[in-house]
Amino acid sequence: MRLEDLQFFVRIAELGSMAAAGREIGLSPSAASTRLTGLEKSFGSQLFARTTRRTMLTEAGRVLLQHARTAVGEIEQARSILEASTEAPRGSLRFSCNTFFGRKHILPYLVEFRELYPDIRLEMDFSDRIVDVIEEGYDMAVRGAPLTDSSLLSRKLGGNPRALCASPAYLARKGVPHTPEDLANHDCIAMASMPFWYFNGPEGEVAFEIQKPVIKGDSGDLTYDAALHGLGLSLKSLAHVWEDLRDGRLVAVMEDYTIARTGAIWAVYPPSQFVPPKVTAFVDFLISKYGRPPYWESDYRTASTGSNGSQTV
């Protein structure tokens, strides 16, 4: 039995006419009848009751149709997936990520990516807004927040460790905190979405509520710049401040109290039977540049900058 025979059978059932189904694929009435007869012989059952004016399913035909539609659909879908997987990555890639990650960990590598994949056109949205990937029509996004939409497919780009940090000038002026209790006497820079900082203490998780922040905002870049300018302590992703810690522009404090509830950094994309080659190519490329584990998870104290600006550890 051939797939084409099952497809022909399904079309006869849908059109209610053997001749009409035959015309769609260029068969004469006699050739269409011969193909259907051969299919009925292979199943050992009459599938249609045929008159000069009508072609109606028999009971055996109704049973076969129920399963034939599923089988034909699955095979056609598998064929589409295989064809797509062998295509060269191409087309427009609509992508979203927060501003700092895009600036620090994507833009520096795009010249090389464009040389490797000249047929992929990049449409990039860098903002701190968490987009609805499905509803807003994005091909993919990068997120450092928990994955609340379980329907999204995802690949891990790396961990998301965080550090409580401040500028050397601030620490010289206000002193160095050593425990969460010390934070009550310090200037804290807060994200509006994070009224608490959580730490792993000797006896479990410790929560510190930022009751009177010196600055509060909804932008990760705002809290980053405020810390660089010496305004206070800020809780930042190491992906954001790794270079600043390495080069001494910021200093990590309270390292005996590691940051809790850190999560990971993910590439996410809409659910599908297959991932478009352009998305796979982009995610694979980013992972190849970041390393396993990514460079922002390495010890910044032993890292240096290579002659070409790349990170070395």
mmCIF file of C-alpha atoms in Angstrom:
data_model
loop_
_atom_site.group_PDB
_atom_site.id
_atom_site.type_symbol
_atom_site.label_atom_id
_atom_site.label_comp_id
_atom_site.label_asym_id
_atom_site.label_seq_id
_atom_site.Cartn_x
_atom_site.Cartn_y
_atom_site.Cartn_z
ATOM 1 C CA MET A 1 0.000 0.000 0.000
ATOM 2 C CA ARG A 2 1.269 3.447 -0.897
ATOM 3 C CA LEU A 3 0.690 6.745 0.880
ATOM 4 C CA GLU A 4 -0.778 8.078 -2.370
ATOM 5 C CA ASP A 5 -3.463 5.366 -2.264
ATOM 6 C CA LEU A 6 -4.564 6.408 1.245
ATOM 7 C CA GLN A 7 -4.569 10.069 0.217
ATOM 8 C CA PHE A 8 -6.718 9.170 -2.792
ATOM 9 C CA PHE A 9 -9.129 7.245 -0.566
ATOM 10 C CA VAL A 10 -9.474 10.200 1.837
ATOM 11 C CA ARG A 11 -10.185 12.603 -1.043
ATOM 12 C CA ILE A 12 -12.904 10.328 -2.459
ATOM 13 C CA ALA A 13 -14.570 10.329 0.961
ATOM 14 C CA GLU A 14 -14.269 14.119 1.251
ATOM 15 C CA LEU A 15 -15.524 14.870 -2.261
ATOM 16 C CA GLY A 16 -18.105 12.087 -2.436
ATOM 17 C CA SER A 17 -16.914 11.342 -5.954
ATOM 18 C CA MET A 18 -14.293 8.944 -7.236
ATOM 19 C CA ALA A 19 -14.124 10.740 -10.588
ATOM 20 C CA ALA A 20 -13.573 14.141 -8.942
ATOM 21 C CA ALA A 21 -10.808 12.768 -6.715
ATOM 22 C CA GLY A 22 -9.204 11.172 -9.769
ATOM 23 C CA ARG A 23 -9.301 14.421 -11.759
ATOM 24 C CA GLU A 24 -7.358 16.204 -8.979
ATOM 25 C CA ILE A 25 -4.378 13.942 -9.574
ATOM 26 C CA GLY A 26 -4.811 13.460 -13.331
ATOM 27 C CA LEU A 27 -6.476 10.013 -13.384
ATOM 28 C CA SER A 28 -9.082 8.974 -15.920
ATOM 29 C CA PRO A 29 -12.310 7.463 -14.500
ATOM 30 C CA SER A 30 -11.122 3.964 -15.418
ATOM 31 C CA ALA A 31 -7.682 4.516 -13.816
ATOM 32 C CA ALA A 32 -9.336 5.935 -10.679
ATOM 33 C CA SER A 33 -11.584 2.880 -10.460
ATOM 34 C CA THR A 34 -8.600 0.559 -10.871
ATOM 35 C CA ARG A 35 -6.684 2.319 -8.061
ATOM 36 C CA LEU A 36 -9.645 2.140 -5.689
ATOM 37 C CA THR A 37 -10.248 -1.523 -6.516
ATOM 38 C CA GLY A 38 -6.619 -2.301 -5.715
ATOM 39 C CA LEU A 39 -6.924 -0.529 -2.360
ATOM 40 C CA GLU A 40 -10.070 -2.499 -1.510
ATOM 41 C CA LYS A 41 -8.287 -5.746 -2.363
ATOM 42 C CA SER A 42 -5.388 -4.846 -0.073
ATOM 43 C CA PHE A 43 -7.843 -4.383 2.825
ATOM 44 C CA GLY A 44 -10.082 -7.274 1.846
ATOM 45 C CA SER A 45 -13.187 -5.074 2.203
ATOM 46 C CA GLN A 46 -15.393 -2.939 0.013
ATOM 47 C CA LEU A 47 -14.773 0.654 1.052
ATOM 48 C CA PHE A 48 -17.408 2.450 -1.046
ATOM 49 C CA ALA A 49 -20.846 1.623 -2.351
ATOM 50 C CA ARG A 50 -20.755 2.985 -5.891
ATOM 51 C CA THR A 51 -23.605 3.909 -8.193
ATOM 52 C CA THR A 52 -23.587 5.919 -11.391
ATOM 53 C CA ARG A 53 -24.361 9.084 -9.406
ATOM 54 C CA ARG A 54 -22.958 8.574 -5.897
ATOM 55 C CA THR A 55 -19.959 7.132 -4.072
ATOM 56 C CA MET A 56 -20.791 6.394 -0.428
ATOM 57 C CA LEU A 57 -18.644 4.980 2.357
ATOM 58 C CA THR A 58 -19.436 1.496 3.595
ATOM 59 C CA GLU A 59 -19.048 0.590 7.267
ATOM 60 C CA ALA A 60 -15.550 -0.698 6.537
ATOM 61 C CA GLY A 61 -14.812 2.534 4.691
ATOM 62 C CA ARG A 62 -15.898 4.650 7.684
ATOM 63 C CA VAL A 63 -13.571 2.671 9.969
ATOM 64 C CA LEU A 64 -10.655 3.116 7.577
ATOM 65 C CA LEU A 65 -11.349 6.847 7.071
ATOM 66 C CA GLN A 66 -11.172 7.494 10.806
ATOM 67 C CA HIS A 67 -7.623 6.142 10.939
ATOM 68 C CA ALA A 68 -6.482 7.066 7.441
ATOM 69 C CA ARG A 69 -6.912 10.802 8.067
ATOM 70 C CA THR A 70 -4.721 10.564 11.163
ATOM 71 C CA ALA A 71 -2.084 8.468 9.400
ATOM 72 C CA VAL A 72 -1.923 10.729 6.352
ATOM 73 C CA GLY A 73 -1.756 13.830 8.538
ATOM 74 C CA GLU A 74 1.072 12.430 10.677
ATOM 75 C CA ILE A 75 3.118 11.369 7.657
ATOM 76 C CA GLU A 76 2.646 14.710 5.901
ATOM 77 C CA GLN A 77 3.664 16.542 9.067
ATOM 78 C CA ALA A 78 6.758 14.364 9.437
ATOM 79 C CA ARG A 79 7.666 15.104 5.820
ATOM 80 C CA SER A 80 7.328 18.862 6.470
ATOM 81 C CA ILE A 81 9.526 18.613 9.561
ATOM 82 C CA LEU A 82 12.236 16.707 7.707
ATOM 83 C CA GLU A 83 12.151 19.103 4.771
ATOM 84 C CA ALA A 84 12.419 22.107 7.124
ATOM 85 C CA SER A 85 15.282 20.539 9.068
ATOM 86 C CA THR A 86 17.391 20.199 5.914
ATOM 87 C CA GLU A 87 16.815 23.776 4.752
ATOM 88 C CA ALA A 88 19.563 26.358 5.162
ATOM 89 C CA PRO A 89 18.604 28.817 7.945
ATOM 90 C CA ARG A 90 16.926 31.801 6.337
ATOM 91 C CA GLY A 91 14.197 34.389 6.798
ATOM 92 C CA SER A 92 13.374 37.051 9.358
ATOM 93 C CA LEU A 93 14.188 36.213 12.994
ATOM 94 C CA ARG A 94 12.037 38.311 15.350
ATOM 95 C CA PHE A 95 13.735 38.264 18.722
ATOM 96 C CA SER A 96 13.253 39.876 22.142
ATOM 97 C CA CYS A 97 15.509 40.203 25.182
ATOM 98 C CA ASN A 98 16.170 42.678 27.960
ATOM 99 C CA THR A 99 18.376 45.619 27.151
ATOM 100 C CA PHE A 100 21.484 44.779 29.152
ATOM 101 C CA PHE A 101 21.718 41.178 27.884
ATOM 102 C CA GLY A 102 21.284 42.257 24.299
ATOM 103 C CA ARG A 103 23.936 44.954 24.571
ATOM 104 C CA LYS A 104 26.490 42.860 26.474
ATOM 105 C CA HIS A 105 25.976 39.322 25.227
ATOM 106 C CA ILE A 106 24.364 39.480 21.776
ATOM 107 C CA LEU A 107 25.351 42.626 19.870
ATOM 108 C CA PRO A 108 29.123 41.968 20.198
ATOM 109 C CA TYR A 109 28.736 38.685 18.273
ATOM 110 C CA LEU A 110 26.322 39.693 15.517
ATOM 111 C CA VAL A 111 28.951 40.501 12.886
ATOM 112 C CA GLU A 112 30.210 36.926 13.101
ATOM 113 C CA PHE A 113 26.663 35.528 13.088
ATOM 114 C CA ARG A 114 25.761 37.541 9.991
ATOM 115 C CA GLU A 115 28.851 36.209 8.209
ATOM 116 C CA LEU A 116 27.816 32.641 9.017
ATOM 117 C CA TYR A 117 24.117 33.109 8.174
ATOM 118 C CA PRO A 118 23.705 35.938 5.639
ATOM 119 C CA ASP A 119 20.167 34.796 4.748
ATOM 120 C CA ILE A 120 18.830 35.426 8.264
ATOM 121 C CA ARG A 121 17.455 38.936 8.799
ATOM 122 C CA LEU A 122 17.443 40.031 12.444
ATOM 123 C CA GLU A 123 14.551 42.004 13.905
ATOM 124 C CA MET A 124 15.509 42.653 17.528
ATOM 125 C CA ASP A 125 13.551 44.170 20.415
ATOM 126 C CA PHE A 126 15.760 45.159 23.359
ATOM 127 C CA SER A 127 13.659 46.263 26.350
ATOM 128 C CA ASP A 128 12.927 45.281 29.946
ATOM 129 C CA ARG A 129 9.324 44.402 28.996
ATOM 130 C CA ILE A 130 8.516 40.683 29.072
ATOM 131 C CA VAL A 131 6.790 40.116 25.752
ATOM 132 C CA ASP A 132 4.120 37.532 25.022
ATOM 133 C CA VAL A 133 6.106 35.422 22.568
ATOM 134 C CA ILE A 134 3.069 33.672 21.100
ATOM 135 C CA GLU A 135 0.532 36.498 21.006
ATOM 136 C CA GLU A 136 3.011 39.103 19.727
ATOM 137 C CA GLY A 137 4.489 36.887 17.040
ATOM 138 C CA TYR A 138 8.098 36.579 18.217
ATOM 139 C CA ASP A 139 10.267 33.732 16.961
ATOM 140 C CA MET A 140 12.151 33.618 20.267
ATOM 141 C CA ALA A 141 13.129 35.553 23.371
ATOM 142 C CA VAL A 142 15.802 35.445 26.065
ATOM 143 C CA ARG A 143 14.566 35.493 29.653
ATOM 144 C CA GLY A 144 16.297 35.566 33.004
ATOM 145 C CA ALA A 145 13.013 35.393 34.883
ATOM 146 C CA PRO A 146 11.195 32.181 35.903
ATOM 147 C CA LEU A 147 9.388 30.495 32.997
ATOM 148 C CA THR A 148 5.762 31.063 33.966
ATOM 149 C CA ASP A 149 4.360 29.940 30.580
ATOM 150 C CA SER A 150 4.931 26.189 30.602
ATOM 151 C CA SER A 151 3.762 25.875 26.980
ATOM 152 C CA LEU A 152 6.914 27.586 25.677
ATOM 153 C CA LEU A 153 9.822 25.501 24.451
ATOM 154 C CA SER A 154 13.137 26.450 26.031
ATOM 155 C CA ARG A 155 16.897 25.900 25.965
ATOM 156 C CA LYS A 156 19.165 26.927 28.798
ATOM 157 C CA LEU A 157 21.828 29.467 27.859
ATOM 158 C CA GLY A 158 23.372 29.466 31.317
ATOM 159 C CA GLY A 159 22.809 29.992 34.984
ATOM 160 C CA ASN A 160 21.782 33.354 36.407
ATOM 161 C CA PRO A 161 23.843 33.837 39.585
ATOM 162 C CA ARG A 162 23.528 37.257 41.180
ATOM 163 C CA ALA A 163 25.707 39.464 43.334
ATOM 164 C CA LEU A 164 25.048 42.302 45.750
ATOM 165 C CA CYS A 165 27.480 44.981 44.661
ATOM 166 C CA ALA A 166 28.430 48.618 44.921
ATOM 167 C CA SER A 167 31.122 50.965 43.623
ATOM 168 C CA PRO A 168 34.414 51.306 45.501
ATOM 169 C CA ALA A 169 33.542 54.966 46.144
ATOM 170 C CA TYR A 170 30.260 54.041 47.856
ATOM 171 C CA LEU A 171 31.914 51.386 50.040
ATOM 172 C CA ALA A 172 34.674 53.835 51.033
ATOM 173 C CA ARG A 173 31.988 56.321 52.048
ATOM 174 C CA LYS A 174 29.463 54.036 53.764
ATOM 175 C CA GLY A 175 31.438 50.929 54.741
ATOM 176 C CA VAL A 176 31.062 47.283 53.712
ATOM 177 C CA PRO A 177 28.000 45.285 54.839
ATOM 178 C CA HIS A 178 28.673 41.737 56.032
ATOM 179 C CA THR A 179 25.201 40.398 56.936
ATOM 180 C CA PRO A 180 21.597 41.107 55.870
ATOM 181 C CA GLU A 181 21.103 42.938 59.175
ATOM 182 C CA ASP A 182 23.781 45.453 58.137
ATOM 183 C CA LEU A 183 21.716 46.483 55.097
ATOM 184 C CA ALA A 184 19.372 48.545 57.257
ATOM 185 C CA ASN A 185 22.203 51.087 57.562
ATOM 186 C CA HIS A 186 22.940 51.245 53.837
ATOM 187 C CA ASP A 187 21.566 52.941 50.746
ATOM 188 C CA CYS A 188 19.782 50.309 48.653
ATOM 189 C CA ILE A 189 18.892 50.639 44.976
ATOM 190 C CA ALA A 190 15.684 48.716 44.295
ATOM 191 C CA MET A 191 13.819 47.346 41.302
ATOM 192 C CA ALA A 192 10.104 48.052 41.622
ATOM 193 C CA SER A 193 9.413 44.387 40.871
ATOM 194 C CA MET A 194 11.794 43.188 43.633
ATOM 195 C CA PRO A 195 10.827 44.672 47.034
ATOM 196 C CA PHE A 196 12.748 41.883 48.810
ATOM 197 C CA TRP A 197 16.291 40.571 48.498
ATOM 198 C CA TYR A 198 16.720 36.898 49.398
ATOM 199 C CA PHE A 199 19.955 35.406 50.735
ATOM 200 C CA ASN A 200 21.141 31.913 51.634
ATOM 201 C CA GLY A 201 22.242 32.143 55.262
ATOM 202 C CA PRO A 202 23.801 29.602 57.638
ATOM 203 C CA GLU A 203 20.337 28.666 58.898
ATOM 204 C CA GLY A 204 18.422 28.900 55.640
ATOM 205 C CA GLU A 205 16.928 31.610 53.469
ATOM 206 C CA VAL A 206 16.932 35.173 54.781
ATOM 207 C CA ALA A 207 14.681 37.895 53.340
ATOM 208 C CA PHE A 208 15.547 41.594 53.509
ATOM 209 C CA GLU A 209 12.742 44.061 52.737
ATOM 210 C CA ILE A 210 13.880 47.254 51.044
ATOM 211 C CA GLN A 211 11.679 49.695 52.928
ATOM 212 C CA LYS A 212 13.313 53.002 52.009
ATOM 213 C CA PRO A 213 15.328 52.614 48.816
ATOM 214 C CA VAL A 214 17.546 55.497 47.843
ATOM 215 C CA ILE A 215 16.349 54.909 44.264
ATOM 216 C CA LYS A 216 13.592 52.666 42.932
ATOM 217 C CA GLY A 217 12.929 52.038 39.245
ATOM 218 C CA ASP A 218 11.695 49.523 36.695
ATOM 219 C CA SER A 219 14.844 49.430 34.558
ATOM 220 C CA GLY A 220 17.772 47.100 35.095
ATOM 221 C CA ASP A 221 20.041 49.613 33.374
ATOM 222 C CA LEU A 222 18.908 52.354 35.778
ATOM 223 C CA THR A 223 19.853 50.327 38.871
ATOM 224 C CA TYR A 224 23.131 49.329 37.207
ATOM 225 C CA ASP A 225 24.093 52.912 36.370
ATOM 226 C CA ALA A 226 23.068 54.080 39.841
ATOM 227 C CA ALA A 227 25.425 51.534 41.420
ATOM 228 C CA LEU A 228 28.282 52.518 39.090
ATOM 229 C CA HIS A 229 27.819 56.168 40.072
ATOM 230 C CA GLY A 230 28.124 55.327 43.757
ATOM 231 C CA LEU A 231 24.512 55.807 44.824
ATOM 232 C CA GLY A 232 24.250 52.558 46.766
ATOM 233 C CA LEU A 233 24.027 48.775 46.785
ATOM 234 C CA SER A 234 22.353 46.967 43.897
ATOM 235 C CA LEU A 235 21.442 43.301 43.373
ATOM 236 C CA LYS A 236 22.559 42.422 39.860
ATOM 237 C CA SER A 237 22.846 39.393 37.614
ATOM 238 C CA LEU A 238 26.469 38.364 37.087
ATOM 239 C CA ALA A 239 25.695 38.339 33.370
ATOM 240 C CA HIS A 240 25.188 42.092 33.802
ATOM 241 C CA VAL A 241 28.120 43.014 36.059
ATOM 242 C CA TRP A 242 30.733 40.275 35.507
ATOM 243 C CA GLU A 243 33.070 42.590 33.597
ATOM 244 C CA ASP A 244 32.609 45.388 36.134
ATOM 245 C CA LEU A 245 33.522 43.052 38.988
ATOM 246 C CA ARG A 246 36.513 41.760 37.031
ATOM 247 C CA ASP A 247 37.769 45.276 36.273
ATOM 248 C CA GLY A 248 37.025 46.747 39.713
ATOM 249 C CA ARG A 249 34.290 49.194 38.742
ATOM 250 C CA LEU A 250 31.989 47.330 41.131
ATOM 251 C CA VAL A 251 32.729 45.225 44.203
ATOM 252 C CA ALA A 252 30.697 42.211 45.374
ATOM 253 C CA VAL A 253 29.821 42.235 49.082
ATOM 254 C CA MET A 254 28.331 39.744 51.552
ATOM 255 C CA GLU A 255 29.678 36.807 49.557
ATOM 256 C CA ASP A 256 29.145 34.522 52.567
ATOM 257 C CA TYR A 257 25.414 35.117 51.943
ATOM 258 C CA THR A 258 24.847 33.919 48.402
ATOM 259 C CA ILE A 259 21.819 35.222 46.570
ATOM 260 C CA ALA A 260 18.786 32.920 46.663
ATOM 261 C CA ARG A 261 16.081 32.432 44.003
ATOM 262 C CA THR A 262 18.417 33.053 41.072
ATOM 263 C CA GLY A 263 17.028 30.801 38.325
ATOM 264 C CA ALA A 264 18.662 30.626 34.895
ATOM 265 C CA ILE A 265 18.833 32.390 31.531
ATOM 266 C CA TRP A 266 16.739 30.735 28.837
ATOM 267 C CA ALA A 267 16.059 30.986 25.145
ATOM 268 C CA VAL A 268 12.316 30.433 24.730
ATOM 269 C CA TYR A 269 10.171 30.003 21.632
ATOM 270 C CA PRO A 270 6.599 29.057 20.712
ATOM 271 C CA PRO A 271 5.513 25.407 20.974
ATOM 272 C CA SER A 272 5.765 23.531 17.692
ATOM 273 C CA GLN A 273 6.442 20.085 16.267
ATOM 274 C CA PHE A 274 9.791 21.405 15.077
ATOM 275 C CA VAL A 275 11.961 24.437 15.769
ATOM 276 C CA PRO A 276 12.695 26.587 12.685
ATOM 277 C CA PRO A 277 16.303 26.248 11.487
ATOM 278 C CA LYS A 278 16.854 30.019 11.919
ATOM 279 C CA VAL A 279 16.035 29.735 15.654
ATOM 280 C CA THR A 280 18.184 26.636 16.156
ATOM 281 C CA ALA A 281 21.086 28.287 14.330
ATOM 282 C CA PHE A 282 20.886 31.427 16.495
ATOM 283 C CA VAL A 283 20.631 29.591 19.818
ATOM 284 C CA ASP A 284 23.431 27.160 18.902
ATOM 285 C CA PHE A 285 25.602 30.112 17.898
ATOM 286 C CA LEU A 286 24.999 31.964 21.178
ATOM 287 C CA ILE A 287 25.805 28.864 23.231
ATOM 288 C CA SER A 288 29.017 28.389 21.251
ATOM 289 C CA LYS A 289 30.084 31.937 22.101
ATOM 290 C CA TYR A 290 29.107 31.774 25.783
ATOM 291 C CA GLY A 291 30.666 28.378 26.539
ATOM 292 C CA ARG A 292 29.542 25.648 28.942
ATOM 293 C CA PRO A 293 29.264 26.997 31.572
ATOM 294 C CA PRO A 294 28.995 30.540 30.182
ATOM 295 C CA TYR A 295 31.827 32.929 30.951
ATOM 296 C CA TRP A 296 29.702 35.012 33.354
ATOM 297 C CA GLU A 297 29.551 32.006 35.679
ATOM 298 C CA SER A 298 33.334 31.751 35.869
ATOM 299 C CA ASP A 299 35.363 33.375 38.649
ATOM 300 C CA TYR A 300 35.792 37.012 37.617
ATOM 301 C CA ARG A 301 38.732 37.321 40.018
ATOM 302 C CA THR A 302 40.864 35.013 37.872
ATOM 303 C CA ALA A 303 39.650 36.315 34.492
ATOM 304 C CA SER A 304 41.308 38.719 32.104
ATOM 305 C CA THR A 305 40.497 40.344 28.780
ATOM 306 C CA GLY A 306 42.173 38.894 25.696
ATOM 307 C CA SER A 307 43.911 41.038 23.109
ATOM 308 C CA ASN A 308 40.831 40.939 20.885
ATOM 309 C CA GLY A 309 38.465 41.913 23.703
ATOM 310 C CA SER A 310 37.242 38.353 24.324
ATOM 311 C CA GLN A 311 36.827 36.909 27.786
ATOM 312 C CA THR A 312 39.515 34.524 29.063
ATOM 313 C CA VAL A 313 39.494 32.583 32.300
#
